[in-house]
Short mmCIF file of C-alpha atoms and ligand atoms in Angstrom, two decimals:
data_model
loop_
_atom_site.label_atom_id
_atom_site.label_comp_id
_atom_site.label_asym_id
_atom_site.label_seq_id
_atom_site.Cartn_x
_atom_site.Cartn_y
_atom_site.Cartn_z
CA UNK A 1 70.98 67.35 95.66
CA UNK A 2 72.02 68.98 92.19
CA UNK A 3 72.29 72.34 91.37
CA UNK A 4 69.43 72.82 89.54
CA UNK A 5 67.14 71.11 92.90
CA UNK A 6 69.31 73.09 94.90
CA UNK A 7 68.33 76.54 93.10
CA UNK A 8 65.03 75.59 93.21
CA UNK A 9 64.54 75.18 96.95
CA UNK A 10 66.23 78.12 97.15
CA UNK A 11 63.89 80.03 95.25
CA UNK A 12 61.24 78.25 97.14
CA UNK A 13 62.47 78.88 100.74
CA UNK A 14 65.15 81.76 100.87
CA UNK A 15 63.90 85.72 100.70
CA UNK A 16 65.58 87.04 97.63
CA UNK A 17 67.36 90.13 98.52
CA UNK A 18 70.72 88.96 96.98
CA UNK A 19 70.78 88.98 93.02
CA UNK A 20 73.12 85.80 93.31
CA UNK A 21 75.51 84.54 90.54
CA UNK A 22 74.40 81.66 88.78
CA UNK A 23 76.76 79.59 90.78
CA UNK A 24 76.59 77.34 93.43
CA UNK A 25 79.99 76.83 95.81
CA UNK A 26 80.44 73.21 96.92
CA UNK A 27 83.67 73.43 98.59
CA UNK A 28 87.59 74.78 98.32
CA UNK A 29 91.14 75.64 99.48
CA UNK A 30 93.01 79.06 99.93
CA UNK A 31 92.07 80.65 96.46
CA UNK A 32 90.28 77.76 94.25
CA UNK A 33 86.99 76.42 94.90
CA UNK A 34 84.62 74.22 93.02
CA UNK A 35 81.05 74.04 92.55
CA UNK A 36 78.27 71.25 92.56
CA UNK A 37 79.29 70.11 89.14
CA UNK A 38 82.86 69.80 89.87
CA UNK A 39 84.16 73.30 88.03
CA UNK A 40 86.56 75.00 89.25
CA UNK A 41 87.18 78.65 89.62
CA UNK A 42 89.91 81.00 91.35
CA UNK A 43 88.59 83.23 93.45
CA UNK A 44 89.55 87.18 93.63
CA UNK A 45 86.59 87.47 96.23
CA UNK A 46 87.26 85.76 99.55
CA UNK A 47 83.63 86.26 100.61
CA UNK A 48 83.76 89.79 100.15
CA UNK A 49 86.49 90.11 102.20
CA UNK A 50 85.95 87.80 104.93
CA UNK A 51 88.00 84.32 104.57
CA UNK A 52 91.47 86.67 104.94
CA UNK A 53 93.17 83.01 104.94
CA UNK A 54 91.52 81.32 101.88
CA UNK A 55 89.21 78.31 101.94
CA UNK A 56 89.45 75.92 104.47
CA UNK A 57 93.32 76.64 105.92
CA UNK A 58 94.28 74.54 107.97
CA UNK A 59 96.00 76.21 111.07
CA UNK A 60 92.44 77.93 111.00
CA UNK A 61 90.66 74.50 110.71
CA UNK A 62 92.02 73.32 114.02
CA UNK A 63 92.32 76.24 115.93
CA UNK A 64 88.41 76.64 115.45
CA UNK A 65 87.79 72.83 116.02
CA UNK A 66 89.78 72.84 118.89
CA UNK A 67 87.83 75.65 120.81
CA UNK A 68 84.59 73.52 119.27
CA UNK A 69 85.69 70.49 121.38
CA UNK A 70 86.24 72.96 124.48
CA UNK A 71 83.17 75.24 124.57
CA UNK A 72 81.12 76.71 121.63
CA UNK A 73 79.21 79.27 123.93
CA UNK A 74 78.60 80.66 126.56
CA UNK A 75 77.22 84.09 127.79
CA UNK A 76 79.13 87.20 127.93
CA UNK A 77 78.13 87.06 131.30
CA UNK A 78 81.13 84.79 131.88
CA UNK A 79 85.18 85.41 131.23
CA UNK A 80 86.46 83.10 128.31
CA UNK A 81 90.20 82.77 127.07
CA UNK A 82 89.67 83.42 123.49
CA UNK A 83 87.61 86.14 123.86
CA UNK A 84 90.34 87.85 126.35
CA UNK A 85 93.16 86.68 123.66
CA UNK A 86 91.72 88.16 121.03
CA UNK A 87 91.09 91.74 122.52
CA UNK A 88 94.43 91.55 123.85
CA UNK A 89 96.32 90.85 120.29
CA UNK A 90 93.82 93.86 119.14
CA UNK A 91 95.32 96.03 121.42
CA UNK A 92 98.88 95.43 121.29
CA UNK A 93 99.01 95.23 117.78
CA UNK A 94 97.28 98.39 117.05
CA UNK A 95 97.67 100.79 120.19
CA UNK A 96 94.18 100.89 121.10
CA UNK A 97 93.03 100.55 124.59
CA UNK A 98 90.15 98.58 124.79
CA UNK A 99 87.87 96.12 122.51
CA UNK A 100 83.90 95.42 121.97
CA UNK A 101 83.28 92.13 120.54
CA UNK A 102 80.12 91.93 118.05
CA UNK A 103 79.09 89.77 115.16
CA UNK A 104 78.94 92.05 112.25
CA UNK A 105 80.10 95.34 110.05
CA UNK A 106 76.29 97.18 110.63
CA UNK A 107 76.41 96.21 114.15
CA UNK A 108 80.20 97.24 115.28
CA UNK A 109 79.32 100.40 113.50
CA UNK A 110 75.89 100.85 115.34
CA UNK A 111 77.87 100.05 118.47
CA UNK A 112 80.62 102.69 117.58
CA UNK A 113 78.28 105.17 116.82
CA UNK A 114 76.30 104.85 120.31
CA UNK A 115 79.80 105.07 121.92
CA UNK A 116 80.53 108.27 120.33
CA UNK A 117 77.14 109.70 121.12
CA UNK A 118 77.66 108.88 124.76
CA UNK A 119 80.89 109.72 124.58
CA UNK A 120 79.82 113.67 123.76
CA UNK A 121 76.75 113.18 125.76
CA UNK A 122 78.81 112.63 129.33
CA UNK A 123 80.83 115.68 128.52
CA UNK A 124 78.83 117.94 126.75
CA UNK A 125 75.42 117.38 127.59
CA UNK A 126 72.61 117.05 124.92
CA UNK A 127 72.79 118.89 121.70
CA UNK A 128 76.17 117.10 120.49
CA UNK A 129 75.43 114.21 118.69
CA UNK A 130 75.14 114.56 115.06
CA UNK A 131 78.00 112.31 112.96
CA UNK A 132 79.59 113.44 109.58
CA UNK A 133 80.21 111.10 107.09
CA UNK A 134 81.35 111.17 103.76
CA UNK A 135 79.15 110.77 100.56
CA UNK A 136 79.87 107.54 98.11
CA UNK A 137 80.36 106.31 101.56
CA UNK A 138 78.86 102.87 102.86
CA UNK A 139 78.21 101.67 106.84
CA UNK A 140 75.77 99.08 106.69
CA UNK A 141 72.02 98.21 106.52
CA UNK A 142 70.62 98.69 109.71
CA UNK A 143 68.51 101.99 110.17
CA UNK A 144 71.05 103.31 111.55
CA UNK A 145 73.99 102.60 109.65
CA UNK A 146 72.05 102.96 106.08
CA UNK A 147 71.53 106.42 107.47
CA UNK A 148 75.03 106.86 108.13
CA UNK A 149 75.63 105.87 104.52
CA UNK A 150 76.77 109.03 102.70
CA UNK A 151 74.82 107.69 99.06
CA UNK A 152 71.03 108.58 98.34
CA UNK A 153 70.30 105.06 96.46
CA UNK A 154 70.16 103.60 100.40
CA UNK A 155 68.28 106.03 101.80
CA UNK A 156 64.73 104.97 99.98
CA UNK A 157 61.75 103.15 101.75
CA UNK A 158 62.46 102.81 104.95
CA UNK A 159 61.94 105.82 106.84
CA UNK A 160 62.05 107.27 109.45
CA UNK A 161 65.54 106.95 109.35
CA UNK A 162 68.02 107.52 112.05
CA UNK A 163 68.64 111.39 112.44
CA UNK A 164 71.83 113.05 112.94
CA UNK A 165 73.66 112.15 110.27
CA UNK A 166 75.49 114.94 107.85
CA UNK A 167 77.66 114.22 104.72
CA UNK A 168 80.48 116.12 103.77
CA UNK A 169 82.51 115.62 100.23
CA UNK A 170 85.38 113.47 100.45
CA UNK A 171 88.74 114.54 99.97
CA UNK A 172 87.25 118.15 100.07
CA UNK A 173 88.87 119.66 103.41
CA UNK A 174 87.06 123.10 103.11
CA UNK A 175 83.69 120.93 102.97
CA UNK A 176 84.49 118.83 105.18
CA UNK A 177 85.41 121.14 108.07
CA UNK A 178 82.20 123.49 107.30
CA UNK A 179 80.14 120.46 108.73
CA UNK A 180 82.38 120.46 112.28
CA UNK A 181 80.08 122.68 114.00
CA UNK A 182 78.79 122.64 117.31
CA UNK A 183 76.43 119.72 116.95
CA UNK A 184 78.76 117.40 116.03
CA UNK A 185 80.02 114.32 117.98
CA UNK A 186 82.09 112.47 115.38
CA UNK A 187 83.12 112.08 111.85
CA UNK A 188 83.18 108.37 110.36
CA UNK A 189 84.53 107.26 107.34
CA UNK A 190 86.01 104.56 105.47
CA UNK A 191 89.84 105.40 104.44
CA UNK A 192 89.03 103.28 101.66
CA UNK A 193 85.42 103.27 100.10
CA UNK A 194 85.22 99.95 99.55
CA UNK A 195 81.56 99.71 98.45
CA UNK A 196 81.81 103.16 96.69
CA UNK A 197 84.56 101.94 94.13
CA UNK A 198 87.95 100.73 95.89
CA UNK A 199 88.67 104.77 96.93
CA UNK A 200 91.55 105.56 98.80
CA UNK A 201 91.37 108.80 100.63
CA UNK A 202 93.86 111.29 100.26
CA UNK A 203 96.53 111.12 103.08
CA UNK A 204 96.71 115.00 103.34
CA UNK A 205 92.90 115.21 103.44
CA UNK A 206 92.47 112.61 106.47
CA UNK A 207 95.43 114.00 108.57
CA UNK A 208 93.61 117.77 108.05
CA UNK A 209 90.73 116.10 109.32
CA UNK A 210 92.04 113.86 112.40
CA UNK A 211 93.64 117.47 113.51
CA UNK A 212 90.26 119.07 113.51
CA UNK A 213 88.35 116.41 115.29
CA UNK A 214 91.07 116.36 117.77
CA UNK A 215 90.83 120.13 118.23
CA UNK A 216 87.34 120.53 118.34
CA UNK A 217 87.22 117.22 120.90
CA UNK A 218 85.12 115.13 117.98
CA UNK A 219 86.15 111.79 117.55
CA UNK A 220 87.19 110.41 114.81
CA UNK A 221 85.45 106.87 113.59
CA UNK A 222 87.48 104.71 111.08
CA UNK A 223 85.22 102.30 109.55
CA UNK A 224 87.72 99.33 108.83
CA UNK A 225 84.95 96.89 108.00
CA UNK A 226 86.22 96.34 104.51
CA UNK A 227 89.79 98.02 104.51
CA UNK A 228 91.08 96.43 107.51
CA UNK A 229 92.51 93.17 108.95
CA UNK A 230 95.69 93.06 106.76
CA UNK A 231 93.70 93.63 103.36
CA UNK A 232 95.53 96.90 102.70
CA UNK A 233 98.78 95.69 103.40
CA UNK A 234 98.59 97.10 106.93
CA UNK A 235 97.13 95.31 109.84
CA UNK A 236 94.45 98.34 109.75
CA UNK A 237 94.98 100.83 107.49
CA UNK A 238 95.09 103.93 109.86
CA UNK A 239 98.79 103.26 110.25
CA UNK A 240 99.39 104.03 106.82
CA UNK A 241 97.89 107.08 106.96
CA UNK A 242 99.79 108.36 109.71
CA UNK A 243 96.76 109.03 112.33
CA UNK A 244 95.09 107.32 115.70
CA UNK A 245 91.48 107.16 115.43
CA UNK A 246 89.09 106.99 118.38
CA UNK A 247 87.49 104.56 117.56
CA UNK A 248 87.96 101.67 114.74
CA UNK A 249 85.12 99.25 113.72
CA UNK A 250 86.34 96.05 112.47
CA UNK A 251 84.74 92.83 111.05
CA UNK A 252 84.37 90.57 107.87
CA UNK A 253 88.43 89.10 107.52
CA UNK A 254 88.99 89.33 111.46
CA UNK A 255 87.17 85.82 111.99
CA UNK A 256 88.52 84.25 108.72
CA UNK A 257 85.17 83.29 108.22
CA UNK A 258 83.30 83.13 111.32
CA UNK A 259 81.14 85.72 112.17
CA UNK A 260 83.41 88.61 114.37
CA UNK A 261 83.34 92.53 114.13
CA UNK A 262 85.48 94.91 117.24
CA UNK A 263 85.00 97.97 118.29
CA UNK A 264 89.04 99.32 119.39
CA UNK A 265 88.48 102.14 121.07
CA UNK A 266 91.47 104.63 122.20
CA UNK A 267 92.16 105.79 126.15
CA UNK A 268 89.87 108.78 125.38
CA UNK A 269 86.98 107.01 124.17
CA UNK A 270 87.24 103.57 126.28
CA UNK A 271 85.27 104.34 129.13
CA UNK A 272 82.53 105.62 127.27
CA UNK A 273 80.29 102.61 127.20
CA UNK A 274 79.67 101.21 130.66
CA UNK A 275 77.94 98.91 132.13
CA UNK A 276 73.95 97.82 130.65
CA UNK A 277 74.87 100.18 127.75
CA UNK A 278 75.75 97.92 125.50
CA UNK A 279 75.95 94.19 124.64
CA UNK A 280 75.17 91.28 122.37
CA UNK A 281 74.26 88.04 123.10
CA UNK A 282 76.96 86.59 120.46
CA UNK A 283 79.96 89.27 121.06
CA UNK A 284 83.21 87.43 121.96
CA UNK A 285 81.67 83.73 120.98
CA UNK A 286 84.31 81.34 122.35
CA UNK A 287 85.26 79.39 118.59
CA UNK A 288 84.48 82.96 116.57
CA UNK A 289 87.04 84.15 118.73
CA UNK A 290 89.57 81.64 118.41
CA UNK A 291 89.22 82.04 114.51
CA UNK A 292 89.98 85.69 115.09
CA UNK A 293 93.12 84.96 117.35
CA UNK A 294 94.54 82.43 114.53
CA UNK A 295 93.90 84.80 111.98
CA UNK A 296 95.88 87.47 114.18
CA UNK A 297 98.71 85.79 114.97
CA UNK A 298 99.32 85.09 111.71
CA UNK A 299 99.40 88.56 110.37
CA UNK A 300 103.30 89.01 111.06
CA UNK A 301 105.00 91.76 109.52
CA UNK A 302 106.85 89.24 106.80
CA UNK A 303 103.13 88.48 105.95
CA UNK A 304 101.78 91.94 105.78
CA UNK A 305 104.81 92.82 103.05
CA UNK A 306 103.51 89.57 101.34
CA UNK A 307 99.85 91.38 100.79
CA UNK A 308 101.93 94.91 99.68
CA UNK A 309 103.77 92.58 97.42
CA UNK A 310 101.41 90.79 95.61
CA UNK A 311 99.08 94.01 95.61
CA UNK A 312 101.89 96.00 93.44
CA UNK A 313 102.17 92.54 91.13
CA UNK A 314 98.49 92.40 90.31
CA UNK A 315 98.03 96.24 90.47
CA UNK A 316 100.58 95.96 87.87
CA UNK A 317 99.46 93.31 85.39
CA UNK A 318 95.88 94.82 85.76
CA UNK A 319 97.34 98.02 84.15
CA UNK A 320 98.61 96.63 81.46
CA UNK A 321 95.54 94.67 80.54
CA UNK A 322 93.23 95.75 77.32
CA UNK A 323 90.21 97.97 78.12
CA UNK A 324 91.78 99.01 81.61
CA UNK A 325 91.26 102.74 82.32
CA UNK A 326 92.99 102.80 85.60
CA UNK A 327 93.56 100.52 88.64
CA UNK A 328 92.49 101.89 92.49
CA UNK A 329 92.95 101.02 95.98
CA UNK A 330 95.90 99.72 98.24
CA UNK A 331 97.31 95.96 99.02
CA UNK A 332 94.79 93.76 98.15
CA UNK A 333 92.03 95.40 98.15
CA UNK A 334 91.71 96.85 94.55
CA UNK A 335 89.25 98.37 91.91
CA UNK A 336 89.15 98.04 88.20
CA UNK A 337 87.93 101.12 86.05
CA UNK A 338 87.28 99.52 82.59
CA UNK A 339 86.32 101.15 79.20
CA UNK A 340 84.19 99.99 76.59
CA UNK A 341 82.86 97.05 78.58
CA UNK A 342 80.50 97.16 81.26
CA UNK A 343 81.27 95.15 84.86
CA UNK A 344 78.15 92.83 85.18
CA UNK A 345 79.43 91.42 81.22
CA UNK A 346 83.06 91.07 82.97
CA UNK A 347 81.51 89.44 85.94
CA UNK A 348 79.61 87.07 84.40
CA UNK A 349 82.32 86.09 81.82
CA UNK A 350 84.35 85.41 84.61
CA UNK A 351 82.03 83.01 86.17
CA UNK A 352 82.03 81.51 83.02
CA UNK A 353 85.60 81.24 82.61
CA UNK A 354 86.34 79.82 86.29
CA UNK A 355 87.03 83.41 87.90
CA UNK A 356 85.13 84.60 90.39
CA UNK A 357 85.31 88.71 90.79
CA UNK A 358 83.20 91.72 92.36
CA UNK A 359 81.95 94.62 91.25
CA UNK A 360 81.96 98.54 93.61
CA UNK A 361 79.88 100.91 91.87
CA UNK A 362 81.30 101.60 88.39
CA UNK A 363 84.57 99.51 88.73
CA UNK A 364 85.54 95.80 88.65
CA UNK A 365 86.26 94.77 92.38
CA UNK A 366 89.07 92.24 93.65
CA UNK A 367 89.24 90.77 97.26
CA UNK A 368 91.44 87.60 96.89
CA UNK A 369 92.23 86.16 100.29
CA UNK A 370 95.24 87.49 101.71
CA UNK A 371 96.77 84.19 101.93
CA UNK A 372 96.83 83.90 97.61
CA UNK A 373 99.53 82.18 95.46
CA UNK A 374 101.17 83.70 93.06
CA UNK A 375 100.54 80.66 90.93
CA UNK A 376 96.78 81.43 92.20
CA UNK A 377 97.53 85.09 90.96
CA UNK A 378 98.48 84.23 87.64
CA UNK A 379 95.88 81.98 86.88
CA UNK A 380 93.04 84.48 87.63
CA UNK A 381 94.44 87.23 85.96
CA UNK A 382 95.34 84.54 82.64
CA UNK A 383 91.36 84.61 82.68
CA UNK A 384 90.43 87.71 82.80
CA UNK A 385 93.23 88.98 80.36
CA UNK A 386 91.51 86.17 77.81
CA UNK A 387 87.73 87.61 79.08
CA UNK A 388 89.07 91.32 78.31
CA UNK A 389 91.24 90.35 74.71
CA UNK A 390 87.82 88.14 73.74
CA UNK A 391 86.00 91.30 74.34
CA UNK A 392 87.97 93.45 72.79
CA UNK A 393 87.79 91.18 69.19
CA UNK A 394 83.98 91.60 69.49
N1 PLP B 401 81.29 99.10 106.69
C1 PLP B 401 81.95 98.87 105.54
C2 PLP B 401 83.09 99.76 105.18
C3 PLP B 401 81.60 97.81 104.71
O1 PLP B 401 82.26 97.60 103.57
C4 PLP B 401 80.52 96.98 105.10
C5 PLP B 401 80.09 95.86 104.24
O2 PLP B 401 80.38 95.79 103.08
C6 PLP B 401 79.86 97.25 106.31
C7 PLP B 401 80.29 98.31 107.08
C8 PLP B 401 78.72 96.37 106.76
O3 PLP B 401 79.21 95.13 107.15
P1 PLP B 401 78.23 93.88 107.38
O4 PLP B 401 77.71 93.47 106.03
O5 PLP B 401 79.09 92.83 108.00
O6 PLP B 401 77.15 94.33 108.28
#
């Protein structure tokens, strides 16, 4: 099948909800791929965060096959190694007590937020349970999550919506602790907004907060969906921001491109879900898991200062580029504010020019896998200086 036969069938059998590139991915390796005409294109994207070890490595290849030849499921009603290897490396790697195995951002998120609820409902009876999040913030699409979302442009159509959920203004302490009244089980937020532009939080701002929850007994939810799993330079970004959470929802890069999202939980909040309160029937899955473990192991500390390292290289070559207003985010996980250019004309010059980028709100977004060449590096960042010079002589 062609591209062109292959768009069409598309069109004919797939529900449109994505507004896809022109572009059709046929296969690749670490940080190049190819498409169904042979083209090739470096790519700053890594699913969106999600292949942390490039296209098709190959320590990843056979740990995965390996556990395919073994077992590829079986319920959670049943103990598996990976499963149990994987939780373990969570929790002596991070300090966290305990791990829930799930498939997705939305759902580890729905699945933290239920914990939380409980959590304050065991204590404290009912009344407790509202969550504040942070506007420009983003969760996930599920009722509940898109509720949790702290931006208005998600919270059309589908209503009713989840209650409970109250936004407070990032990086805005006196806001933030107004919302921490009585009713309130948890804050949640995303030290870096990775949907809402590549933000970092302030450090000052989240340590104010992580006091106040801890005062007030109101656990704190870090929502390392995007920012996690080594793509800030950190294996989760909490660390660098010198606080614990209570609970830390993780997903996209931890299966290297299988389908895996944890909930860590802390000693406080690990025996809040028992029993029949929670599950899913793919949580834990045997060769998702192993995927997770290889990508785990693998994020040593030498590696980690490899992501810091080539973040501060690219940060810094972005800077210096033409039209570039300013440069966001931590490690690898970085935003582009341009002037006098707008992103989708960027974007789609890229794809033209063999580079394949993201955008976050108003900014340019780049996710290259973790495991990127600098060779790789250079080559991208060759194309977009020649998409933003071309620009520039229009
Ligand atoms: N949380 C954050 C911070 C995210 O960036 C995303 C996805 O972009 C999600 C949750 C939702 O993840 P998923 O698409 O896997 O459900």
């Amino acid at each position: 099948m062609n591209f062109s036969e292959l768009k069409e069938q598309d069109q004919a059998y797939v529900l449109p909800t994505y507004a896809r590139f022109d572009a059709g991915i046929a296969s690749g390796k670490n940080a190049r791929c190819q498409d169904f005409d042979g083209k090739q294109y470096i790519d700053f994207t890594s699913g969106i965060g999600v292949n942390s070890f490039g296209f098709c490595n190959d320590g990843w290849i056979a740990a995965v096959t390996e556990q395919l030849h073994k077992l590829q499921h079986i319920s959670n009603l049943y103990y598996t190694a990976p499963c149990v290897q994987a939780a373990r490396l969570l929790c002596e790697k991070t300090g966290m007590d305990k791990v829930f195995f799930s498939t997705s951002g939305a759902e580890t998120n729905e699945g933290a937020i239920k914990a939380a609820r409980k959590y304050s409902f065991s204590k404290y009876g009912a009344g407790r349970s509202n969550i504040v999040t942070l506007y420009n913030s983003f969760h996930g699409r599920t009722i509940t999550t898109l509720a949790a979302t702290g931006q208005d442009v998600f919270h059309q159509y589908f209503f009713p919506f989840t209650e409970g959920f109250t936004f407070a203004i990032p990086n805005n302490i006196e806001d933030t602790l107004d919302k921490l009244d009585d009713s309130v089980c948890a804050v949640m937020l995303e030290l870096v907004q990775g949907e809402g532009g590549v933000m970092p939080l302030e450090k000052e701002y989240v340590q104010k907060v992580a006091a106040a929850c801890r005062e007030k007994d109101i656990l704190l939810i870090d929502d390392e969906v995007q920012a996690g799993v080594g793509r800030t330079g950190s294996l989760y970004c909490f660390s660098q921001y010198g606080i614990l959470p209570d609970i830390v929802t993780s997903a996209k890069g931890l299966g290297g491109g299988l389908p895996f999202g944890a909930i860590l939980f802390n000693k406080k909040t690990a025996g809040a879900l028992g029993k029949g309160d929670h599950a899913t029937t793919f949580g834990g899955n045997p060769v998702a898991s192993a995927g997770a473990c290889y990508v785990l192991e693998n994020m040593t500390d030498a590696f980690l200062q490899t992501v810091i390292e080539k973040g501060a290289y690219i940060h810094k070559k972005l800077s210096a580029m033409p039209h570039v207003k300013n440069v966001s985010g931590l490690g690898l996980m970085i935003g582009i504010d341009l002037e006098g250019v707008t992103v989708p004309a960027v974007l789609q010059a890229g794809l033209e020019n063999g580079l394949l980028l993201l955008s976050a709100k108003h900014r340019v977004r780049m996710l290259p896998p973790l495991s990127i060449t600098y060779e790789e590096i250079d080559e991208g960042l060759a194309i977009l200086q020649k998409i933003l010079n071309q620009i520039k002589a229009e």
